[in-house]
Amino acid sequence: MKNIDSRGHVRGESIYLDDIPELRGTLHGVAFDSTCAHGIIKNIDYSKAEKLAGVIKIITSKDIPGQNQIGGIFPDEELLAENEIHFWGQPILLIIAESQKIAFKARKLISITVDELPVIVDAREAKAQNKLVMPPRTFKLGEPKNKWKDCEFIFEGIANSNGQEHLYIETQGAYAVPMENDSIRLYSSTQGPTAVQRITAQVLGIPMHKIEVDVTRLGGGFGGKEDQATTWAVMAALGATLLNRPVKVSLHRMDDMRMTGKRHPYSSDYKIGLSKDLKILAYEATFYQNAGAAADLSPAIMERTLFHATNSYFVPNVEVTAYSCKTNLPPNTAFRGFGGPQGMYVIEAAIAHAAHELKISPREIQEKNLLQNGNEFPYGQIADQVEIGNTWKDAKSKFELEKLEKEVAIFNKENKHFKKGISLMPISFGISFTKTVMNHARALVHIYQDGSIGVSTGAVEMGQGVNTKMVQVAASVFSVNANKIKLETTNTTRVANTSPSAASATADLNGKALEIACNALVKRLIETASKHLGIAISDVKIQDEFVYNKNIKTEWDWKKLIETAFLDRVCLSENGHYATPIIHYNKEIEKGHPFAYHVYGTAITVVTVDCIRGRYEIDALKIVHDFGKSMNTIIDRGQVEGAAVQGIGWMTMEEIIYNAKGKLISNALSTYKIPDIYSVPKELLIEQLETQGHELAILKSKAVGEPPLMYGIGAYFAIQNAVKAFNPNYKLKFDAPFTPEKVLMGLYEKE
Ligand code: LUZ
Ligand code: MOS
C-alpha cells in the first residue's frame, strides 16, 4: 500500500503547522534568549522594545499564572529564566507582536546585563565537579573484576561521540487559539500531544481538560519533538491566555538550532578482555553523558545507553556505569536511537581496538561473540527469537563478503592516493519504552452509518508513515478497502493520556490498540449478521466487504451490514486499549524484561578515502535487516534508508561545535553539514531477512524507526580501516564524527 500522504506531499497540499490558516487577530510570539551560558540576571531593559509599533506585550516569568516549570522527568527547567541563566539560548522573555517580523525587530532592542558565572561545556569536567543530573546507574552481569586475570588480551581506551542536530525540515512551533470558558485549542508540532497538554496545564494553572492539543502531522521529529516541542506550545498558550487572542510561535531555523537540545555527546572509557580464541570474557565501560543544563529526557536516554552497551554480543561478565553530567549547554534530548547508538559505538570501538592490536579483522571478534538464544543481557532479559546470527550469515553470503574484502585489498594494493575500507556493523535494538508504564495506547474507531470509518489513535504522523500503517491495520481487521478509512488528526480530546510517538513503538502500541477496537466492532457486526441471516456466529465471516456464511458469499455487503447494525441500535464506536504484556523492570536491582522484542540486522559498509584531500565517499551500504514480516515494505525500506544515512551523518560529517563559553558555532546550515545526495552511499542495498516476525509486533511487522540508524556506525570503522591502509603510523582514535579534517590529520600522522 502506498503512503496515504504521498499525493498530498507531492502536491504541496499536506497540512503542517504553518499551513493552518491564521484567524483574524492572530499574534506572533518570539523568545528573547540568553547570550551567555551561565550567570545571574542583573537587569533587563525592554522599554524600547515595548514601545515599538506592533508590539503587544513582553511577557516575563512574573506573568505566568501557574508554575514556571516545564521539566518532563524532573521539575528542573523554567519556561522563562527568572534569575539564573543556565545555557546560551535559554528563553528569558516572550515578545508578542502583530507579526513575527516586528517581534524580531523588538528583540534587537532589548538589552540585558548578567553577572557571568563559570561555564562548563564538557561532561567529564561536570562529573569532576560533581554536577550530575541524577545519581549514576550501573548494569552488571557476572563478575568482570574477577575475570580480568583469565583474559589473554585486555585493551582499554576512550571513545567519544558528538551530538547531532535533529534538523527536522519543519522547525518547532505551535498555534494556540483561545476557546470559550477559558479553554484553549493548541495546534502543536509535537511527538507528545499529552506532554504538551500536561505541561501547558501546569504553566497556566488550569486543569488538563481545558486544553485540547491537535496534531495533523510533523515535518520530521527524530526525537527533537518528543519533549522539546512543549516549550513553544506552552509559550503560544501563555500568550493566548494572557491576551485572549490566537498566538503563534514558529521558530526561525537559527533560533531553533540555538535554543533547542540535540543528541547527547558522550565521552566513554572502555575496557575489554578476550580469551585466546577471541571470546569477549569481560567488558567494562563508563559513560559520561553530556546532559546539558536540565534533565529533560537525559535519565531515560542514559538508561538506554546501558541497555545497549553490549550491542549484539553476548558478554558473560559486564559492568557498565553511566553518569548524566550537567553542563551549560541547551538541555540535550531524545534523538533517534535514544542513547542506544552512543552505547553501541563504544563496544564497537573496543572491538576495533582489540582487532587492531591483534592484527586481525574486527569481524573475527564480532562473529565469535554474536548473541544467541538463551543468552542473558546484562539487564537480565533472556534473549529469544534472536536473529542476529541469521542477518550476519545472510549479509556475508548474499553480499559476497569475502569477494568484497578481496576487492578492497586489491584496490589498496594498486592505488596509492585512494584507499578503501570495509566494516561490518551488527545491530540489536530493544523495542518498548524502557519505562514500562509508558507502553500503552488507545484507539477510537467510529463506523459511520454509511459504512465509512474514522480512526483516531495516539500515534503522531511525522513522516514515518504510521498513519498508513494504521489504515492497513483497520482495513485488514475489517476486511474493507483502505479508501473506506479516514485517519483523523491526533487529538487529546479523542485519545487521551498518550505516550509520545517515540521509541520506535508507535505503530506497535497504537496498532495493537486499534486492532483490539476493530476486533470488538467486528464481533458485534458478526452477531448482527448472525441474528438477521440466521447463520451460526461461528460461521459468519466478513471478507472483502461481504458477509460470508462459512465460505459462501451472502447477499449482504458491508453497507447493508452497517445499515442493519445501526438500525438495530448496535454501538458502532469502540475505544481499544493496549498495554504491552510480558515487560517489566526493577530499577533497584537493574534486572527485568524491559523489551517486548529486539530488532536485528547486519550492515556491510565500503568506503573510499581520497588520501590527498581527506575526503571520502561511501561506496556501498549493504544491509540484511530483520523487518519481521514487514506490513509495508516501501515505508519500512524508506525508514531503513533514512535512518542509516542519518547514522552515517552522525558518525562522519555532522559536527556540533560549542565554544568554551557555550555558544553554538555550528549554528546554521552553512556551518553544520548533513548528508546530501552526494554523500549517501552510492550503492544502498537492503535485503529482508526471511523470518516469521514477532507476535508482539503489529501484524508481526517489527518496529523500524530507530534500529537502522545504528548501521551508520559502521561508516566510522570503514573510514578508519582506509586510513590505516594508507598510514601505518596512524594511531587509532575513536572520536566521532570522522570529519574530512580528522581523516586528513590521521592520514599524515607521524610516529
Ligand atoms: N523515549 C522514551 C524513547 O521516553 N523512552 C524510551 O525508551 C525511548 N526509546 C527510544 C526513543 N525514545
Ligand atoms: Mo524518539 S528518540 O523515539 O522520540
Short mmCIF file of N, CA and C and ligand atoms in Angstrom, two decimals, residues 226 297 300 303-304 334-338 429 432-435 438 500 502-504 595 706, ligand 1:
data_model
loop_
_atom_site.label_atom_id
_atom_site.label_comp_id
_atom_site.label_asym_id
_atom_site.label_seq_id
_atom_site.Cartn_x
_atom_site.Cartn_y
_atom_site.Cartn_z
N GLU A 226 9.96 15.12 20.98
CA GLU A 226 9.37 14.24 21.99
C GLU A 226 9.10 15.06 23.26
N LEU A 297 15.02 14.54 28.94
CA LEU A 297 14.87 13.09 28.91
C LEU A 297 16.17 12.35 29.19
N ALA A 300 16.39 8.87 31.00
CA ALA A 300 15.90 7.73 30.21
C ALA A 300 16.87 7.38 29.09
N GLU A 303 19.78 5.54 30.43
CA GLU A 303 19.38 4.16 30.70
C GLU A 303 19.48 3.32 29.44
N ARG A 304 19.03 3.88 28.31
CA ARG A 304 19.07 3.10 27.08
C ARG A 304 20.52 2.88 26.62
N ALA A 334 15.99 13.57 23.34
CA ALA A 334 15.81 12.37 22.53
C ALA A 334 16.30 12.61 21.11
N PHE A 335 16.94 11.63 20.56
CA PHE A 335 17.29 11.63 19.14
C PHE A 335 17.38 10.19 18.68
N ARG A 336 16.57 9.84 17.71
CA ARG A 336 16.54 8.52 17.06
C ARG A 336 17.65 7.58 17.59
N GLY A 337 17.23 6.63 18.37
CA GLY A 337 18.17 5.70 18.98
C GLY A 337 18.28 5.91 20.48
N PHE A 338 18.08 7.17 20.91
CA PHE A 338 17.84 7.49 22.32
C PHE A 338 18.95 6.97 23.23
N PHE A 429 18.38 -3.91 18.71
CA PHE A 429 17.76 -2.78 19.38
C PHE A 429 16.49 -3.24 20.08
N SER A 432 10.37 -1.24 22.99
CA SER A 432 9.49 -0.84 24.10
C SER A 432 10.09 0.42 24.70
N PHE A 433 9.25 1.27 25.27
CA PHE A 433 9.78 2.33 26.12
C PHE A 433 10.47 1.62 27.28
N THR A 434 11.67 2.07 27.63
CA THR A 434 12.35 1.39 28.73
C THR A 434 11.59 1.61 30.04
N LYS A 435 10.81 2.69 30.09
CA LYS A 435 9.95 2.90 31.24
C LYS A 435 8.65 2.14 30.98
N MET A 438 5.05 3.44 30.30
CA MET A 438 4.73 4.22 29.09
C MET A 438 4.21 3.36 27.94
N PRO A 500 4.32 9.59 24.07
CA PRO A 500 4.76 10.24 22.84
C PRO A 500 4.97 9.22 21.73
N ALA A 502 7.30 7.68 19.86
CA ALA A 502 8.73 7.56 20.12
C ALA A 502 9.07 6.10 20.37
N ALA A 503 10.37 5.86 20.56
CA ALA A 503 10.86 4.53 20.93
C ALA A 503 10.58 3.48 19.85
N SER A 504 10.34 3.92 18.64
CA SER A 504 10.03 3.02 17.52
C SER A 504 8.76 2.22 17.76
N PHE A 595 12.04 -5.25 27.30
CA PHE A 595 11.70 -5.12 25.88
C PHE A 595 10.76 -6.22 25.41
N GLU A 706 13.99 3.40 14.65
CA GLU A 706 15.32 3.72 15.14
C GLU A 706 16.42 2.71 14.81
N1 LUZ B 1 11.55 7.74 24.61
C1 LUZ B 1 11.29 7.38 25.87
C2 LUZ B 1 12.24 6.94 23.78
O1 LUZ B 1 10.69 8.15 26.60
N2 LUZ B 1 11.68 6.17 26.30
C3 LUZ B 1 12.35 5.30 25.53
O2 LUZ B 1 12.69 4.22 25.96
C4 LUZ B 1 12.67 5.71 24.22
N3 LUZ B 1 13.37 4.91 23.41
C5 LUZ B 1 13.67 5.33 22.20
C6 LUZ B 1 13.25 6.56 21.79
N4 LUZ B 1 12.54 7.36 22.56
#
